[in-house]
Every structure is written in structure tokens, then in C-alpha cells.
Coordinates of C-alpha atoms in Angstrom, one line a residue:
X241 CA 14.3 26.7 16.7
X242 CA 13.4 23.5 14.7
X243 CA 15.5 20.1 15.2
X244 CA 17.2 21.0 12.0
X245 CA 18.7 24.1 13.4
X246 CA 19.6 23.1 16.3
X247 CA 21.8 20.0 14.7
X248 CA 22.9 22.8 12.3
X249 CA 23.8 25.2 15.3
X250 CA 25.4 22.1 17.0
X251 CA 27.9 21.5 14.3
X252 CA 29.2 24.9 13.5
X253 CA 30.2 25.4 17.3
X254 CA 31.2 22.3 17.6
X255 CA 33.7 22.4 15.0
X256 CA 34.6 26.1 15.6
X257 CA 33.4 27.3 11.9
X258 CA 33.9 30.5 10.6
X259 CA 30.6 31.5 9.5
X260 CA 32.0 34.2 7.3
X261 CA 34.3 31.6 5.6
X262 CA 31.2 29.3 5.4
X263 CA 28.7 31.9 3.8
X264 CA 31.0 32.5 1.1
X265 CA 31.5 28.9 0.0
X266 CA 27.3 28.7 -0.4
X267 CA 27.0 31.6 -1.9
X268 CA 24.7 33.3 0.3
X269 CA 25.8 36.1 2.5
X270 CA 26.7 36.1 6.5
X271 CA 23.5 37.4 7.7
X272 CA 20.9 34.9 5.9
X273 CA 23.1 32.0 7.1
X274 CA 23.1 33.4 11.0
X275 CA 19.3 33.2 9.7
X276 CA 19.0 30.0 8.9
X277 CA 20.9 28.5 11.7
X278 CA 19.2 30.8 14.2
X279 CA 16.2 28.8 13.1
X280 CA 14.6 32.6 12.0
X281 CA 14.7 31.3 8.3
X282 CA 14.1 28.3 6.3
X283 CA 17.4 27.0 3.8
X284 CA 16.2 27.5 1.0
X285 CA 16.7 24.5 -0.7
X286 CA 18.2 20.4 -0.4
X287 CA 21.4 21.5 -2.4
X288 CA 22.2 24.1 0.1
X289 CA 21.7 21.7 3.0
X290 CA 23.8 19.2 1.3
X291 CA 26.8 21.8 0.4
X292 CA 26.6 22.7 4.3
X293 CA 27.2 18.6 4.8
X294 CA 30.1 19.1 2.6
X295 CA 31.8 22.5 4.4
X296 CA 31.2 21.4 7.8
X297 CA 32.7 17.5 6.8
X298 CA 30.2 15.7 8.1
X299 CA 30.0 11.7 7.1
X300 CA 27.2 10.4 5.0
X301 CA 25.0 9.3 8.5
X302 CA 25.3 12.9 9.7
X303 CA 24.5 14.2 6.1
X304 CA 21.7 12.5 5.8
X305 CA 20.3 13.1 9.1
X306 CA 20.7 16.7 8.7
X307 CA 18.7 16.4 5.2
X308 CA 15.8 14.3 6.7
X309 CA 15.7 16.9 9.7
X310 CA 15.7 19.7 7.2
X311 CA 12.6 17.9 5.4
X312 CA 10.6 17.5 8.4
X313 CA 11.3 21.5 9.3
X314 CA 9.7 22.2 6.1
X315 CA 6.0 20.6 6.5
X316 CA 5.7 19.0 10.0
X317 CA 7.0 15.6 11.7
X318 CA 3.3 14.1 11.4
X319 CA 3.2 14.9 7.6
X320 CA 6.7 14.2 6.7
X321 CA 6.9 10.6 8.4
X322 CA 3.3 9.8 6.9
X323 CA 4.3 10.6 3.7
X324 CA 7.6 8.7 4.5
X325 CA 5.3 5.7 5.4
X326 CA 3.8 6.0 1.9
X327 CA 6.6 5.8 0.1
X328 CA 8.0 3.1 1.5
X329 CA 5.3 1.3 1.0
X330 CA 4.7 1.8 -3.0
X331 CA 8.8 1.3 -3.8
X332 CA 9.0 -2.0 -1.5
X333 CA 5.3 -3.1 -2.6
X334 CA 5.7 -7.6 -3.1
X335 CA 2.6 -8.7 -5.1
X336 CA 4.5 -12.5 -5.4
X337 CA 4.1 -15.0 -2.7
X338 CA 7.1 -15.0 0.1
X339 CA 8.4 -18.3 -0.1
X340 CA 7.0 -20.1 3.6
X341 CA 9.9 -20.7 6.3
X342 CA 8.9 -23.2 8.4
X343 CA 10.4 -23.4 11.6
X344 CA 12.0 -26.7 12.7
X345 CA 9.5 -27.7 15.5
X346 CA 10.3 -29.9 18.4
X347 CA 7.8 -31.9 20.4
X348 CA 8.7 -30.0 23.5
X349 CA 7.7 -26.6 22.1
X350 CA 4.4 -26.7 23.3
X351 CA 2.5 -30.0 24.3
X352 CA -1.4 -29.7 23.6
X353 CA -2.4 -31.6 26.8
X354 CA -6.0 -33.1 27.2
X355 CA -7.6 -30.6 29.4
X356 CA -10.4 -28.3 29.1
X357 CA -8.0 -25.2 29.5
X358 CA -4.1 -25.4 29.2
X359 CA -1.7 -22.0 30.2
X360 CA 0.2 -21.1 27.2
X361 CA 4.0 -19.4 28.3
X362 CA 6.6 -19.7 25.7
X363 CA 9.2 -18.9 23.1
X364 CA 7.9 -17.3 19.8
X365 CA 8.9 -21.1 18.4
X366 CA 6.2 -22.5 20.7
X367 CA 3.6 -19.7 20.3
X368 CA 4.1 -20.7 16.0
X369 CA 4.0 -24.4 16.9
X370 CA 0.5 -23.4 18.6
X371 CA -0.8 -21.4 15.4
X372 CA 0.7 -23.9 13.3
X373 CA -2.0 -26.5 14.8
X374 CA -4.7 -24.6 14.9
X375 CA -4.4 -23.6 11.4
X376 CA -3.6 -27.7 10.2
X377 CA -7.2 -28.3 12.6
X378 CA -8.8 -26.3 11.1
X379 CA -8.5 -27.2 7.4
X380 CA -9.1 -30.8 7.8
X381 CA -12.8 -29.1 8.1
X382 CA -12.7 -28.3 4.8
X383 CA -15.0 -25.6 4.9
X384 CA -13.6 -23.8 8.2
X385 CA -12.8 -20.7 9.9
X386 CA -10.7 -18.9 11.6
X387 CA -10.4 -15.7 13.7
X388 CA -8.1 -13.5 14.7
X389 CA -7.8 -10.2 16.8
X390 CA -4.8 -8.7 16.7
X391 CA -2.1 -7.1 14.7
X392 CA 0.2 -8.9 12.3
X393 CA 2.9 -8.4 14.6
X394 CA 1.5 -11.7 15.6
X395 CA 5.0 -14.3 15.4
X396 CA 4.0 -16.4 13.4
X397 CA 1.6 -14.6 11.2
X398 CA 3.5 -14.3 8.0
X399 CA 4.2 -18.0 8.1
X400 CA 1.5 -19.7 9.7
X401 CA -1.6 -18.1 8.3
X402 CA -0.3 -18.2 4.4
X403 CA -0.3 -22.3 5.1
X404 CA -5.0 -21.8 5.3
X405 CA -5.8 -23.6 2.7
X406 CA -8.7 -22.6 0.0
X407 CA -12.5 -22.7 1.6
X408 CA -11.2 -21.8 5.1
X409 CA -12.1 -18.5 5.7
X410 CA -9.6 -15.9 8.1
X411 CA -11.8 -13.3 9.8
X412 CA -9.5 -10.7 11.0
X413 CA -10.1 -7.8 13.5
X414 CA -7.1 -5.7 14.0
X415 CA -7.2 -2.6 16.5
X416 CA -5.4 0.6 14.9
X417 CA -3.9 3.3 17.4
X418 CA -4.6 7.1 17.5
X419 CA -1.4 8.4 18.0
X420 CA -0.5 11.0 20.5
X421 CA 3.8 11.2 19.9
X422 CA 6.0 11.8 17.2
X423 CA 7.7 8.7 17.8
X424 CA 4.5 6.8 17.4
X425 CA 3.6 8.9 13.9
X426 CA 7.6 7.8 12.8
X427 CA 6.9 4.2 13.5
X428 CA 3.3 4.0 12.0
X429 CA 2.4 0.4 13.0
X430 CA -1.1 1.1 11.2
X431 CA 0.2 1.7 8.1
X432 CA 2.6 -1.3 8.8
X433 CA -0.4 -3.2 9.4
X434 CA -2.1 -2.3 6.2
X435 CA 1.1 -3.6 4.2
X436 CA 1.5 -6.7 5.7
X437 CA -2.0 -7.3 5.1
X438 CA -2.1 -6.1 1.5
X439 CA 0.9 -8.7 1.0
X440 CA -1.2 -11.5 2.7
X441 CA -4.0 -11.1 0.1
X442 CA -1.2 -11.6 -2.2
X443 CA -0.6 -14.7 -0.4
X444 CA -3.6 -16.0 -0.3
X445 CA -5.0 -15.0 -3.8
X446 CA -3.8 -18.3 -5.8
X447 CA -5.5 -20.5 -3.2
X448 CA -9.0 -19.2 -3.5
X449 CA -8.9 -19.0 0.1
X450 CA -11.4 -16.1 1.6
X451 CA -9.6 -13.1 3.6
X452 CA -11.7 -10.6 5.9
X453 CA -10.6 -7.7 7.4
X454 CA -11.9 -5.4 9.3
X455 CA -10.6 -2.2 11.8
X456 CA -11.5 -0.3 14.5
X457 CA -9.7 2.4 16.9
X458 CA -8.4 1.1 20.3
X459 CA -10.8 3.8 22.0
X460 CA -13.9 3.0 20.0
X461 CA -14.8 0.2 22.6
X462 CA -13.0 -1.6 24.9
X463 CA -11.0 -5.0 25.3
X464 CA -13.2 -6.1 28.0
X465 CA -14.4 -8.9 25.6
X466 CA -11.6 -10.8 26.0
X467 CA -10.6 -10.8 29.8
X468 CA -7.5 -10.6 30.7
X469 CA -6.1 -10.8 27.1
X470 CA -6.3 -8.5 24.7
X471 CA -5.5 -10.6 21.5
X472 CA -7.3 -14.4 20.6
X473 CA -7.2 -16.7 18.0
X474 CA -10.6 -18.5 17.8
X475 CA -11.4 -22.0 15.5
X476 CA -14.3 -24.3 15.6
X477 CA -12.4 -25.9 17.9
X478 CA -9.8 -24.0 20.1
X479 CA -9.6 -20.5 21.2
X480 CA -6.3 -19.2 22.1
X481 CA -5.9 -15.8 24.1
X482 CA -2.7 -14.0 24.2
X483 CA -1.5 -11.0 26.2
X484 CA -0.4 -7.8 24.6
X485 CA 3.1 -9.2 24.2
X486 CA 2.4 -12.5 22.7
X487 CA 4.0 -14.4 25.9
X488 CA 1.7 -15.9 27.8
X489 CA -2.2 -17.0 27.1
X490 CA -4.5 -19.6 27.6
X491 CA -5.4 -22.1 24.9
X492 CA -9.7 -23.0 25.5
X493 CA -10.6 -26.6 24.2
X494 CA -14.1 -27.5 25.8
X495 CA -16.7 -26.8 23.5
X496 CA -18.8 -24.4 25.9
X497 CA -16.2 -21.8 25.7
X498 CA -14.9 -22.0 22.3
X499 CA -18.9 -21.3 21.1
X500 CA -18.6 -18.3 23.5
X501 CA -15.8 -16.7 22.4
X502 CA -17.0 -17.7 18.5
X503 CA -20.0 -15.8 19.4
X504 CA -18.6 -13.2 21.3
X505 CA -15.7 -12.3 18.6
X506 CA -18.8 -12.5 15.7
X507 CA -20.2 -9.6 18.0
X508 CA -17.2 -7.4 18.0
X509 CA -16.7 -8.3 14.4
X510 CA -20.3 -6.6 13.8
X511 CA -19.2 -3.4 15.0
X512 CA -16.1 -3.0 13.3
X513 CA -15.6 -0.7 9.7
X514 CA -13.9 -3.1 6.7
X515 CA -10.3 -2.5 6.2
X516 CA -10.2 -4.2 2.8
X517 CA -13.0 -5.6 0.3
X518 CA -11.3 -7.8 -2.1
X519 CA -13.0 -8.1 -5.8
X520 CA -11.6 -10.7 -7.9
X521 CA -14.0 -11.4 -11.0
X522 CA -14.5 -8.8 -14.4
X523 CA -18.0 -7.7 -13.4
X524 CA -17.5 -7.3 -9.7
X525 CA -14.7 -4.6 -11.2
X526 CA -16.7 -2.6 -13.4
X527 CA -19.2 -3.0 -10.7
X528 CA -16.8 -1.2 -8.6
X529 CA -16.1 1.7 -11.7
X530 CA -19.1 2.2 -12.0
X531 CA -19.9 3.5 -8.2
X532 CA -17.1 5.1 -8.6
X533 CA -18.3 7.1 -11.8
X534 CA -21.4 7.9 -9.6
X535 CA -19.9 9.6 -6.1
X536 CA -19.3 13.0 -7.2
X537 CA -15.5 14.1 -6.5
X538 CA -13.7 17.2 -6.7
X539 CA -10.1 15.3 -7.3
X540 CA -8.9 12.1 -8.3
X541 CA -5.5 10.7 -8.1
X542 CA -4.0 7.4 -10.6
X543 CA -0.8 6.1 -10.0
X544 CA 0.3 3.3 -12.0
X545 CA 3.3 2.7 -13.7
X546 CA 1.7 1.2 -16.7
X547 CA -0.8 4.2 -17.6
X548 CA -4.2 4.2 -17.0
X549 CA -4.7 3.2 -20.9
X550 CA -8.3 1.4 -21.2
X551 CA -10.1 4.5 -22.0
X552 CA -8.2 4.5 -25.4
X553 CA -9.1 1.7 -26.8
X554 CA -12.0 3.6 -28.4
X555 CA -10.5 3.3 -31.7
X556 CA -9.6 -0.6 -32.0
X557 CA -12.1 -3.5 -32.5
X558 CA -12.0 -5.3 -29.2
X559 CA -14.1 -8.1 -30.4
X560 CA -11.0 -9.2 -32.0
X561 CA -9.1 -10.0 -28.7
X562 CA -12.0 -10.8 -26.8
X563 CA -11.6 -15.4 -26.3
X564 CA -14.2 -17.3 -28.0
X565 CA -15.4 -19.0 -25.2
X566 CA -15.9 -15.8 -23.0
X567 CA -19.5 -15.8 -21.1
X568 CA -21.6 -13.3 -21.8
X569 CA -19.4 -11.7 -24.1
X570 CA -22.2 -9.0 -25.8
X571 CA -23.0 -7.4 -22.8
X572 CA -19.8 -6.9 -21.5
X573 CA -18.9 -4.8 -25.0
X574 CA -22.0 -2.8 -24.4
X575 CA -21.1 -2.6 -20.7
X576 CA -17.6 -1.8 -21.5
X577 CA -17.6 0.5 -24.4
X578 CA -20.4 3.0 -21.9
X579 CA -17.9 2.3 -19.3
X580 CA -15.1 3.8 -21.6
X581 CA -16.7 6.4 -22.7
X582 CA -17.9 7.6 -19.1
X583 CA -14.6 7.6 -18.0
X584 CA -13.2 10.0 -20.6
X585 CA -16.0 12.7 -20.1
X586 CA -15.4 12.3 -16.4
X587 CA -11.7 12.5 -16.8
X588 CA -12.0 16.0 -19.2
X589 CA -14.2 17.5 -15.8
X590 CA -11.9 16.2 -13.3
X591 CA -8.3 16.5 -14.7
X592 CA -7.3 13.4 -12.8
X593 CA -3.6 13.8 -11.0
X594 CA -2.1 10.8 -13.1
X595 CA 1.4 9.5 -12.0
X596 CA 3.3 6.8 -14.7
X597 CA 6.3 5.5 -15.9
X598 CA 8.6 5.9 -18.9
X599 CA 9.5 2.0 -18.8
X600 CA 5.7 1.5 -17.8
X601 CA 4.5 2.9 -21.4
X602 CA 7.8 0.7 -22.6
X603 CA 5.7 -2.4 -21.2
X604 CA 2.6 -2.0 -22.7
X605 CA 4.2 -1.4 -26.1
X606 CA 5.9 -4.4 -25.7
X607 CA 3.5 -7.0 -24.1
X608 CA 0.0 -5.0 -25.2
X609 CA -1.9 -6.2 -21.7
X610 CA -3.4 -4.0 -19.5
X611 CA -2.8 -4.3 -15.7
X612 CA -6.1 -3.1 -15.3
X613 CA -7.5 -6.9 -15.7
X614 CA -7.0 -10.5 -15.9
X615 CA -5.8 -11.8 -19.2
X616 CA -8.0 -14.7 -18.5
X617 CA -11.0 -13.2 -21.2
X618 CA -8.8 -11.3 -23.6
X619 CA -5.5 -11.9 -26.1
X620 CA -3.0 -9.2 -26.1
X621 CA -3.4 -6.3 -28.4
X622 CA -1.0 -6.4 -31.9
X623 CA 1.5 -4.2 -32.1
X624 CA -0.3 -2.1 -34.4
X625 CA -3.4 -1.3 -31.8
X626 CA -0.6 -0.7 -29.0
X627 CA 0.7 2.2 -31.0
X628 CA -2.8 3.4 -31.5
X629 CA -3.9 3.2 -27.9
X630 CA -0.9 5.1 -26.8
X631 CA -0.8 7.8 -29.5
X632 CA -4.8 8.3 -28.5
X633 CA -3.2 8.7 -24.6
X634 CA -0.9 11.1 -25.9
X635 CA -4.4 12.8 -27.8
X636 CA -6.0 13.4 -24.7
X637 CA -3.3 13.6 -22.5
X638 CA -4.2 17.6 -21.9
X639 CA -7.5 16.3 -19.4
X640 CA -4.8 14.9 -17.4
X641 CA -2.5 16.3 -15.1
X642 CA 0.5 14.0 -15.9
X643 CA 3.2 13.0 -13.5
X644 CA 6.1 10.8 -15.6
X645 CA 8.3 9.7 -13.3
X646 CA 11.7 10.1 -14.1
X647 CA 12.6 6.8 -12.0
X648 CA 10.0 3.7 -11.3
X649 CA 8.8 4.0 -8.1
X650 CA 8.2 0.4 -7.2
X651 CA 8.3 -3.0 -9.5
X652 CA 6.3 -2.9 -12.6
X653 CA 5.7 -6.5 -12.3
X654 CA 3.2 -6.0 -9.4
X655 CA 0.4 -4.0 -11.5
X656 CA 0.3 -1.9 -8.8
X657 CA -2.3 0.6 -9.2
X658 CA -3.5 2.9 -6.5
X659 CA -6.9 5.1 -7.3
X660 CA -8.2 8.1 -4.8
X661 CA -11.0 10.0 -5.0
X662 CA -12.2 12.2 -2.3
X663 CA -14.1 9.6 -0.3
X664 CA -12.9 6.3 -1.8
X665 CA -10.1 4.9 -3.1
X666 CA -8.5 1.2 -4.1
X667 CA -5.5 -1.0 -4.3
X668 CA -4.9 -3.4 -7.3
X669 CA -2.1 -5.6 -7.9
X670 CA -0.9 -8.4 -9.7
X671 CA -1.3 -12.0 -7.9
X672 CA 1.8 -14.5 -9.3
X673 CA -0.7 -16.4 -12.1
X674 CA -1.8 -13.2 -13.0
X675 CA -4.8 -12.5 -11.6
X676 CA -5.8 -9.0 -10.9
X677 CA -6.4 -8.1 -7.1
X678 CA -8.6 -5.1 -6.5
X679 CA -8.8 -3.8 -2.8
X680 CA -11.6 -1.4 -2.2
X681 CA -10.6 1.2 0.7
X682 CA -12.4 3.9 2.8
X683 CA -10.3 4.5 6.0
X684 CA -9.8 8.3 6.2
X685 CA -6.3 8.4 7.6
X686 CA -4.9 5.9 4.8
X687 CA -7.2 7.7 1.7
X688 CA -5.8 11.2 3.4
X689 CA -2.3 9.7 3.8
X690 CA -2.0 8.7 0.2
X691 CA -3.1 12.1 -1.1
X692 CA -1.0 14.0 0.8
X693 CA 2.2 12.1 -0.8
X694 CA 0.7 12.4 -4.1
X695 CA -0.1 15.9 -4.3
X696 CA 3.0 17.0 -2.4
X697 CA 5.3 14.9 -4.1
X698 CA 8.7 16.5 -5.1
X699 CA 8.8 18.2 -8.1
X700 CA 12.2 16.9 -8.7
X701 CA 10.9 13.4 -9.3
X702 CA 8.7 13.7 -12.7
X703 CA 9.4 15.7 -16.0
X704 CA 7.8 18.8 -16.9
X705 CA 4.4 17.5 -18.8
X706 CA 5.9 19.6 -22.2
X707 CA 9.1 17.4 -21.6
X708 CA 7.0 14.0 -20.5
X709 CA 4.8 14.3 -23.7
X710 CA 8.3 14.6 -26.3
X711 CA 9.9 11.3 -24.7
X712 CA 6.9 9.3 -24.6
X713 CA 6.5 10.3 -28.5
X714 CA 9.9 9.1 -29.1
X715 CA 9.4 6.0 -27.3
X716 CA 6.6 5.7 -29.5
X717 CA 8.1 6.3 -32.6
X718 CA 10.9 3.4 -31.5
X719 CA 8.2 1.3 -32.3

């Protein structure tokens, strides 16, 4: 029996229900529901399960627990909290800096005394009082660095590291877990990890300040490195070790050791896979687009709700809304227009899965930008040429295999963008002064994770594409 039927079993006996009565109020008869809550047969659908909330009066908690255990009977926990973890991160996505709480410091918090080494045990106040030092150290440098293993579980990460200022670089080496329990899969601190991260890029985008990550599995080598601690902060001028839980550590200031552990964490770093390689200038991008165009894939996956629009532009002078002063501004038509017309002929052989918005298509129409890139070369298109670019989307909207969504699924002021391909994919968002963040990505488990929740997403939760293409026309013809 699956969790679902069990909870399903638990309720009728508890409450003494007459499965006759109940069969007949859901329509179906005695013997598929003995079925279903035998666990010998599947409910056939969410409406059912809810109507059984109804009959057996169960509160909203207990509804919705049933729902979410009927949900996981249907695929399998490690799939349907994955794809949970997926969601949650596109619909509470934060491109915009979080506003920097600074906690109120005392001078007994933690007391950097003038010996070589000095034993770190504290409160998570002393432990960000510690990293709040390091970090103001290190950026009197000017041109510093600082590096960090561990998980951004860190205290202190979310308010101390956003204060780096631009030139200091943050290397960062993060461990991610293979899990072995369902419990572990349902919590997902990887995937945790990965949005915390994406939001720090955010954070650190309108400083110019340099952000490195990089990954590796807990059992690809071990901690030995660092002996006894597993997690260390290292400067050009402290190191700080930490145990697993953050509590206790030793903070290194002779010079000797620091250069050690510099050199030793530069060796670890070696052997570590990139998380995240951030591009943040025009030809860097079509750079990227380019390799893209060039791995052969049998699938690709767009979501963005803005659609993926620049491939229309084939009938509109861009010259026109190209700045005066732009650098180099010949080559990048010539680049540009091949780029454009690549992309189409790959499109028509791939039939891309291409997920969008109602109110996303509303945007463009009404601002004439493209998320794609910075407006920092380019003028927004006329009304006119955003009618044109969308009716030549709607034109080739057969090579597409369009997902409207009925609902946004995140904000549209993030410019979030999400690209997958069989072996590569990327992030892109929207920094607060409007530059355009592209994160390149090759983990396996995060590319994998991502197309699972794509392709399997409930039907419920898009129009028909017959249906899509009528309502973007009429939003179309409202302008």
C-alpha cells in the first residue's frame, strides 16, 4: 500500500464510513473504491481525491496532506519533491537585492585577541561579528579575496558576504550531498544551495564585485584538508575554521598558516566542477548562443514569461534602435542577424518545449524590450515593430511546442529565463539597474531536475496551443 492509501484507509475506519454511502457520492462504484483504498488501484484523478476530503470532513491541513500524498503515489517521492523543489524555486525566484540587516554588535561578541591562533565558541551574533571583520579586512585591500567552503547555511552568509565590495573577489567551494533518504530528497539542501547562491549573484551584480563557485560531492574526496573542521573562511589575512555546526572553530592570524591554508584551499578549488559561470557583457552572450547552436541536442526547453521573441525581429530595421555611440556596432548586426537566423532553422528541427505568459506577451507590447539583454546598447522598439515581432511569433509559432501559462509562475520583473538542452543549460535574470545576468550550468542533477518539472508539468496549468494562439491574437489586436 502507498502512504496515500494508508492515510485514506486510516480515515474511513476511523470515522466509521460507509463505503457504500461514500461510493455513491463520487460516483464510482463500491468495488473500485475498496480498490483504491486497498492501495490495488490508483484515484483516478485530484478532483476525486478532493471530493473524498469533502465526504470524509476532513480540515484543509488534512486535505491537503492527503492531495500531496496522492501526488507522490503517482510518480515517486524522489521525483515528486524534486520537482516540488523546482517549483518553488521559479514562483519565489528575487532577482532585486534583499535589503542588508545588520545585526546590532556588541564589543563582547567576539574579541579578536592578538595571538597567533584564538578558539572561536559562540552565538551565531559572534560567529557574524567574526565574518563581518574579515569581510571589512579584506576590502581595505582593494583588490582582495576571499574564500569560503561551506554551504550558505553559513549565519551570516546572506548579510555578511553581500557587504564585499567591487574588486574583491569570493571563491566559493560548497560540498553537495548524495542523498540516501526520502527525508533528505524532501529537504533538498542542494537545490537550496543553488537558490541562495543564484540570489547572491543578484546581490552582488550592481557592485561589479567577482563571484566564483564551484561544487563537488561530499564522497568525491575527503575533508581531511581541513583538520578537525570541515568548513573555513580564508582571507589574505585570517583563516577561520568552523565545525559542521557553525559553533566552535579556530580563527588563524600568523601569516605561515594563513598562506597554507590559501594554498591548500587553491588546491581543493582545482579539483572542484563550476557551479555557476556568470556572463555579463553582449558578446560574451552570443558567445554563449553560439556554443549552444553548436552541441547537437535532441530537446530543448525555454521558459520565460516574456517569450523567447528575438528571433522575430527579422522583419524590422534594427539599426534604428541600435544607440549611436554603440562599439562595434557593424559587426554585431552581421553577428546578430546569422545569430537570428540560426536560431530559427534550429528551432523548426528541434521544436523547442517553450513555456510563457499571457501578461508576459502584455509586457513586451507595452514596454518593447527584450529580457534577453541589457538595454544599455539598444532603444525600445515602437509600437508598430512590437506588433510585428509578435504577429511573426505567432507565424512561426507551429516549430514550437507552446506552453501559455494560464497563471505567471514567478515575477515578470526578474527576466527570469531558464534554457535546457540535453547537456547544458542557463539561468538569466534581471539585476535591479537592469542588467542582464546569465548563469551558465552543467550539473546533471539540477539540468535533469529542471527537465523533469518541465516536461511533466500538469496539464492543467497552460491552454491548449489552438486556445493559446486565439488569446494571444486578441491581445494582439488590443493593441
Amino acid at each position: 500500500m502507498s502512504e496515500f492509501s494508508e492515510m485514506l484507509e486510516s480515515y474511513v475506519t476511523t470515522k466509521k464510513v460507509n463505503k457504500y454511502q461514500m461510493a455513491k457520492y463520487l460516483s464510482i462504484d463500491r468495488s473500485s473504491l475498496h480498490k483504491i483504498i486497498q492501495g490495488q488501484r490508483n484515484a483516478p484523478s485530484k478532483d476525486l481525491v478532493k471530493r473524498m476530503g469533502k465526504y470524509l470532513e476532513l480540515s484543509p491541513y488534512e486535505t491537503s496532506e492527503l492531495l500531496e500524498l496522492y501526488s507522490i503515489s503517482l510518480v515517486s517521492p524522489e521525483r515528486y519533491y524534486r520537482r516540488k523543489n523546482v517549483y518553488s524555486f521559479l514562483s519565489s525566484f528575487h532577482a532585486q537585492p534583499l535589503k542588508i540587516e545588520m545585526p546590532g554588535f556588541q564589543k563582547s561578541d567576539f574579541q579578536i585577541q592578538d595571538k597567533e591562533v584564538v578558539p572561536f565558541s559562540g552565538t551565531r551574533q559572534s560567529l557574524e561579528y567574526l565574518i563581518y571583520h574579515l569581510v571589512t579586512k579584506e576590502n581595505e585591500n582593494g583588490k582582495g579575496m576571499i574564500k569560503f567552503l561551506g554551504t550558505p547555511q553559513l549565519p551570516g552568509f546572506s548579510n555578511m558576504f553581500p557587504l564585499i565590495k567591487g574588486k574583491t573577489v569570493l571563491r566559493h567551494i560548497l560540498s553537495f550531498s548524495k542523498y540516501d533518504s526520502i527525508l533528505e530528497i524532501r529537504d533538498d539542501h542542494n537545490f537550496q544551495s543553488l537558490s541562495q547562491i543564484i540570489s547572491l549573484y543578484a546581490q552582488f551584480a550592481n557592485r561589479g564585485v567577482r563571484y566564483e563557485t564551484a561544487y563537488y560531492y561530499g564522497t568525491d574526496f575527503s575533508h581531511s584538508a581541513f583538520p578537525p573542521f570541515p568548513y573555513m573562511i580564508v582571507t589574505s589575512q585570517y583563516a577561520l575554521s568552523l565545525s559542521g555546526d557553525y559553533q566552535n572553530g579556530l580563527l588563524y592570524k600568523d601569516s605561515e598558516t594563513v598562506n597554507y591554508l590559501n594554498q591548500t584551499f587553491d588546491a581543493l578549488y582545482e579539483k572542484t566542477t563550476p557551479l555557476l559561470v556568470p556572463i555579463q557583457d553582449l558578446t560574451s552572450q552570443l558567445a554563449l548562443n553560439q556554443k549552444i547552436m553548436s552541441c547537437k541536442s535532441d530537446s530543448e526547453i525555454l521558459f520565460q514569461l516574456v517569450p523567447c521573441l528575438v528571433p522575430f525581429i527579422q522583419k524590422i530595421d534594427i539599426r534604428k534602435y541600435l544607440l549611436d555611440d554603440m562599439a562595434q556596432k557593424e559587426y554585431f548586426i552581421s553577428a546578430f542577424t546569422t545569430y537570428i537566423q540560426n536560431l530559427i532553422h534550429r528551432h523548426e528541427q528541434i521544436h523547442p518545449l517553450h513555456f510563457c505568459s499571457l501578461n508576459g506577451i502584455r509586457r513586451f507590447l507595452e514596454k518593447g524590450v527584450f529580457d534577453e539583454f541589457s538595454t544599455d546598447f539598444y532603444r525600445p522598439l515602437d509600437k508598430v515593430d512590437r506588433k510585428k515581432v509578435v504577429q511573426q511569433f505567432l507565424k512561426y509559432a507551429y516549430i514550437y511546442d507552446l506552453r501559455l501559462l494560464r497563471e505567471d509562475l514567478g515575477e515578470l520583473s526578474n527576466g527570469l529565463k531558464v534554457y535546457l538542452s540535453d547537456s547544458l543549460g542557463y539561468i538569466q535574470f534581471m539585476s535591479s539597474d537592469g542588467n542582464v545576468i546569465v548563469l551558465t550550468l552543467e550539473n546533471p542533477n539540477f539540468l535533469s531536475s529542471f527537465k523533469d518539472y518541465f516536461e511533466s508539468m500538469d496539464e492543467d496549468l497552460y491552454y491548449p496551443k489552438e486556445e493559446a494562439l486565439i488569446l494571444i491574437q486578441k491581445l494582439l489586436n488590443q493593441y
